[in-house]
Amino acid sequence: QVQLVESGGGLVQPGGSLRLSCAASGSIFSINAMGWYRQAPGKQRELVAVIFRGGSTTYADSVKGRFTISRDNAKNTVYLQMNSLKLEDTAVYYCALRPTVSYDYWGQGTQVTVSS
């Protein structure tokens, strides 16, 4: 009943920037938090950033100071602004919605490749 669609991924040079978007639709009755995850080849999926119901945010240490998560409630969309990108940021990025205590809904993912 809930759909999440990511967009904005692509190929970027080291030091460049990208902004990812995640549009939510469907029967969304509650949102405790929305998060961005990423999974690089051969690595576990990791939580990158979270924005909570009240608007507070958290970030993985590896991206803190470079990435910013935000939302536009009118558009029902969450964003991930990624600056000063590094080679190790290369991954498939997923957005996820946590109605209560677990992330029950996931997007299809969008590829981010950082390469010179």
XYZ file of N, CA and C in Angstrom:
348
model
N 0.815 -1.214 0.000
C 0.000 0.000 0.000
C 0.850 1.266 0.000
N 2.112 1.138 0.408
C 3.026 2.263 0.450
C 4.122 2.059 -0.593
N 4.394 3.091 -1.347
C 5.438 3.052 -2.355
C 6.462 4.150 -2.105
N 7.736 3.795 -2.229
C 8.827 4.738 -2.108
C 9.646 4.672 -3.388
N 9.885 5.807 -4.013
C 10.611 5.859 -5.268
C 11.780 6.820 -5.131
N 12.997 6.279 -5.247
C 14.202 7.095 -5.182
C 14.585 7.596 -6.570
N 15.259 8.727 -6.595
C 15.795 9.268 -7.827
C 16.981 10.169 -7.503
N 17.744 10.520 -8.516
C 18.838 11.458 -8.349
C 20.222 10.860 -8.356
N 20.320 9.542 -8.405
C 21.626 8.918 -8.450
C 22.296 9.129 -9.798
N 23.563 8.756 -9.856
C 24.308 8.900 -11.095
C 25.794 8.801 -10.869
N 26.545 9.218 -11.877
C 28.000 9.200 -11.849
C 28.517 10.599 -11.551
N 29.416 10.696 -10.586
C 29.962 11.984 -10.196
C 31.442 11.829 -9.861
N 32.217 12.877 -10.085
C 33.639 12.852 -9.762
C 33.866 13.062 -8.272
N 34.980 12.577 -7.749
C 35.298 12.853 -6.343
C 35.261 14.347 -6.060
N 34.670 14.695 -4.927
C 34.509 16.090 -4.565
C 33.225 16.718 -5.058
N 32.504 16.011 -5.906
C 31.266 16.522 -6.447
C 30.092 16.328 -5.512
N 28.903 16.692 -6.005
C 27.690 16.641 -5.197
C 26.546 15.997 -5.965
N 25.649 15.381 -5.223
C 24.401 14.843 -5.751
C 23.313 15.048 -4.712
N 22.080 15.167 -5.176
C 20.941 15.195 -4.279
C 19.986 14.075 -4.641
N 19.756 13.183 -3.689
C 18.819 12.094 -3.865
C 17.450 12.499 -3.346
N 16.412 12.009 -4.013
C 15.044 12.266 -3.599
C 14.317 10.950 -3.400
N 13.374 10.944 -2.475
C 12.536 9.778 -2.225
C 11.108 10.254 -2.044
N 10.263 9.926 -3.003
C 8.864 10.318 -2.958
C 8.026 9.176 -2.412
N 7.235 9.460 -1.403
C 6.380 8.463 -0.777
C 4.937 8.653 -1.211
N 4.249 7.540 -1.421
C 2.845 7.592 -1.797
C 2.125 6.375 -1.240
N 0.804 6.403 -1.284
C 0.006 5.300 -0.795
C -0.627 5.595 0.551
N -1.060 4.541 1.205
C -1.773 4.658 2.475
C -0.784 4.716 3.632
N -0.269 5.904 3.864
C 0.678 6.125 4.948
C -0.090 6.682 6.141
N -0.188 5.880 7.176
C -0.964 6.282 8.346
C -0.109 6.897 9.446
N 1.151 6.540 9.482
C 2.042 7.101 10.477
C 3.478 6.975 10.006
N 4.320 7.908 10.434
C 5.739 7.877 10.117
C 6.514 8.237 11.371
N 7.181 7.251 11.935
C 8.062 7.519 13.056
C 9.367 8.147 12.580
N 9.867 7.628 11.441
C 11.108 8.136 10.883
C 11.244 7.697 9.434
N 12.082 8.407 8.695
C 12.494 7.972 7.377
C 14.010 7.994 7.330
N 14.572 6.988 6.689
C 16.013 6.872 6.656
C 16.551 6.581 5.278
N 17.831 6.873 5.114
C 18.582 6.501 3.923
C 19.604 5.443 4.306
N 19.587 4.338 3.582
C 20.575 3.284 3.707
C 21.411 3.223 2.436
N 22.559 2.583 2.529
C 23.339 2.310 1.336
C 24.007 0.951 1.463
N 24.281 0.344 0.315
C 24.971 -0.928 0.275
C 25.986 -0.909 -0.856
N 27.248 -1.019 -0.489
C 28.333 -1.078 -1.450
C 28.634 -2.531 -1.782
N 29.243 -2.789 -2.936
C 29.572 -4.160 -3.313
C 30.416 -4.863 -2.258
N 29.993 -6.052 -1.849
C 30.732 -6.833 -0.876
C 30.619 -6.364 0.556
N 29.770 -5.383 0.819
C 29.622 -4.855 2.160
C 28.180 -4.978 2.638
N 28.008 -4.909 3.949
C 26.674 -4.931 4.525
C 25.956 -3.606 4.267
N 24.650 -3.682 4.255
C 23.854 -2.476 4.162
C 24.025 -1.667 5.442
N 24.220 -0.372 5.305
C 24.426 0.475 6.463
C 23.479 1.661 6.451
N 23.124 2.086 7.633
C 22.269 3.247 7.787
C 23.106 4.506 7.634
N 22.681 5.383 6.739
C 23.426 6.591 6.423
C 22.900 7.797 7.188
N 21.593 7.980 7.166
C 20.983 9.149 7.786
C 19.534 8.865 8.124
N 19.043 9.518 9.162
C 17.657 9.358 9.604
C 17.088 10.722 9.935
N 15.846 10.935 9.548
C 15.110 12.102 10.012
C 13.868 11.597 10.729
N 13.700 12.025 11.960
C 12.628 11.546 12.812
C 11.379 12.405 12.689
N 10.301 11.906 13.262
C 9.008 12.574 13.175
C 9.083 14.037 13.600
N 9.814 14.306 14.662
C 9.930 15.656 15.168
C 10.907 16.534 14.416
N 11.636 15.969 13.458
C 12.549 16.744 12.646
C 14.019 16.600 12.994
N 14.337 15.922 14.078
C 15.737 15.719 14.425
C 16.378 14.731 13.458
N 17.695 14.772 13.355
C 18.420 13.947 12.396
C 19.622 13.278 13.036
N 20.027 12.154 12.464
C 21.255 11.480 12.842
C 21.974 11.037 11.579
N 23.307 10.881 11.693
C 24.128 10.507 10.551
C 25.176 9.482 10.946
N 25.542 8.644 9.990
C 26.689 7.781 10.176
C 27.948 8.629 10.254
N 28.911 8.181 11.047
C 30.146 8.936 11.205
C 30.853 9.171 9.866
N 30.736 8.228 8.965
C 31.438 8.311 7.694
C 30.930 9.429 6.787
N 29.716 9.910 7.031
C 29.137 10.939 6.168
C 28.846 12.234 6.905
N 29.023 12.242 8.194
C 28.700 13.415 8.990
C 29.521 14.618 8.537
N 28.836 15.723 8.342
C 29.486 16.922 7.856
C 29.469 17.061 6.355
N 29.144 15.990 5.653
C 29.108 16.013 4.189
C 27.699 15.803 3.638
N 26.898 14.998 4.325
C 25.543 14.680 3.872
C 24.525 15.384 4.753
N 23.390 15.731 4.163
C 22.298 16.347 4.900
C 20.978 15.720 4.485
N 20.220 15.231 5.453
C 18.895 14.694 5.180
C 17.861 15.766 5.499
N 16.845 15.868 4.662
C 15.794 16.853 4.859
C 14.490 16.315 4.293
N 13.412 17.046 4.515
C 12.119 16.604 4.022
C 11.280 17.786 3.586
N 10.333 17.499 2.711
C 9.341 18.461 2.268
C 7.992 17.795 2.481
N 7.324 18.147 3.550
C 6.069 17.493 3.906
C 4.980 17.728 2.863
N 4.973 18.905 2.256
C 3.969 19.214 1.249
C 4.085 18.292 0.044
N 5.315 17.917 -0.300
C 5.553 17.031 -1.436
C 5.699 15.577 -1.021
N 5.624 15.308 0.287
C 5.778 13.958 0.821
C 7.077 13.324 0.329
N 8.146 14.085 0.430
C 9.430 13.693 -0.126
C 10.546 13.933 0.882
N 11.488 13.006 0.922
C 12.682 13.157 1.733
C 13.891 13.227 0.804
N 14.897 14.011 1.192
C 16.062 14.243 0.360
C 17.339 13.851 1.097
N 18.355 13.561 0.320
C 19.692 13.379 0.862
C 20.655 14.185 -0.005
N 21.127 15.304 0.535
C 22.112 16.116 -0.149
C 23.491 15.575 0.182
N 24.254 15.213 -0.832
C 25.561 14.610 -0.659
C 26.613 15.524 -1.269
N 27.497 16.043 -0.434
C 28.568 16.926 -0.870
C 29.922 16.284 -0.603
N 30.945 16.808 -1.254
C 32.314 16.324 -1.067
C 32.388 14.809 -1.182
N 31.797 14.281 -2.229
C 31.696 12.840 -2.387
C 33.066 12.194 -2.553
N 33.189 11.008 -1.973
C 34.409 10.232 -2.008
C 34.170 8.921 -2.749
N 35.255 8.283 -3.172
C 35.142 7.010 -3.861
C 34.380 5.987 -3.018
N 34.601 6.004 -1.714
C 33.966 5.037 -0.838
C 32.477 5.280 -0.624
N 31.949 6.374 -1.161
C 30.512 6.615 -1.109
C 29.755 5.846 -2.187
N 30.470 5.229 -3.098
C 29.835 4.463 -4.162
C 29.001 3.329 -3.575
N 27.723 3.292 -3.923
C 26.808 2.297 -3.375
C 25.440 2.472 -4.017
N 24.574 1.501 -3.770
C 23.159 1.670 -4.055
C 22.521 2.274 -2.811
N 21.815 3.361 -2.990
C 21.191 4.066 -1.886
C 19.698 3.783 -1.867
N 19.188 3.443 -0.690
C 17.783 3.103 -0.498
C 17.152 4.035 0.525
N 15.928 4.438 0.287
C 15.176 5.100 1.337
C 14.217 4.104 1.964
N 13.897 4.326 3.228
C 13.033 3.425 3.970
C 12.154 4.215 4.925
N 10.964 3.686 5.159
C 9.984 4.338 6.017
C 9.711 3.473 7.236
N 9.758 4.091 8.399
C 9.499 3.400 9.664
C 8.182 3.902 10.234
N 7.093 3.137 10.065
C 5.796 3.585 10.598
C 5.791 3.684 12.109
N 6.408 2.696 12.778
C 6.447 2.693 14.237
C 7.861 2.395 14.722
N 8.213 1.110 14.819
C 9.498 0.736 15.400
C 10.437 0.054 14.417
N 9.972 -0.288 13.226
C 10.811 -0.958 12.254
C 10.611 -0.352 10.877
N 11.639 -0.501 10.027
C 11.546 -0.018 8.652
C 10.822 -1.065 7.817
N 9.555 -0.833 7.558
C 8.692 -1.797 6.883
C 8.580 -1.569 5.381
N 8.922 -0.386 4.913
C 8.752 -0.051 3.507
C 10.053 0.469 2.936
N 10.366 -0.005 1.727
C 11.643 0.289 1.094
C 11.471 0.699 -0.357
N 12.331 1.577 -0.812
C 12.381 1.917 -2.213
C 13.207 0.907 -2.987
N 13.287 1.110 -4.283
C 13.994 0.170 -5.158
C 15.496 0.414 -5.212
N 15.935 1.550 -4.734
C 17.342 1.892 -4.729
C 17.748 2.719 -5.936
N 18.764 3.544 -5.740
C 19.333 4.325 -6.828
C 20.852 4.277 -6.719
N 21.511 4.060 -7.847
C 22.957 3.870 -7.866
C 23.682 5.202 -7.811
N 24.647 5.292 -6.912
C 25.561 6.428 -6.842
C 26.969 5.898 -7.083
N 27.617 6.415 -8.105
C 28.974 6.002 -8.432
C 29.887 7.218 -8.420
N 30.918 7.166 -7.587
C 31.894 8.240 -7.488
C 33.185 7.741 -8.128
N 33.572 8.365 -9.221
C 34.726 7.900 -9.973
C 35.290 9.036 -10.808
N 36.606 9.044 -10.968
C 37.256 10.039 -11.792
C 37.440 9.533 -13.210
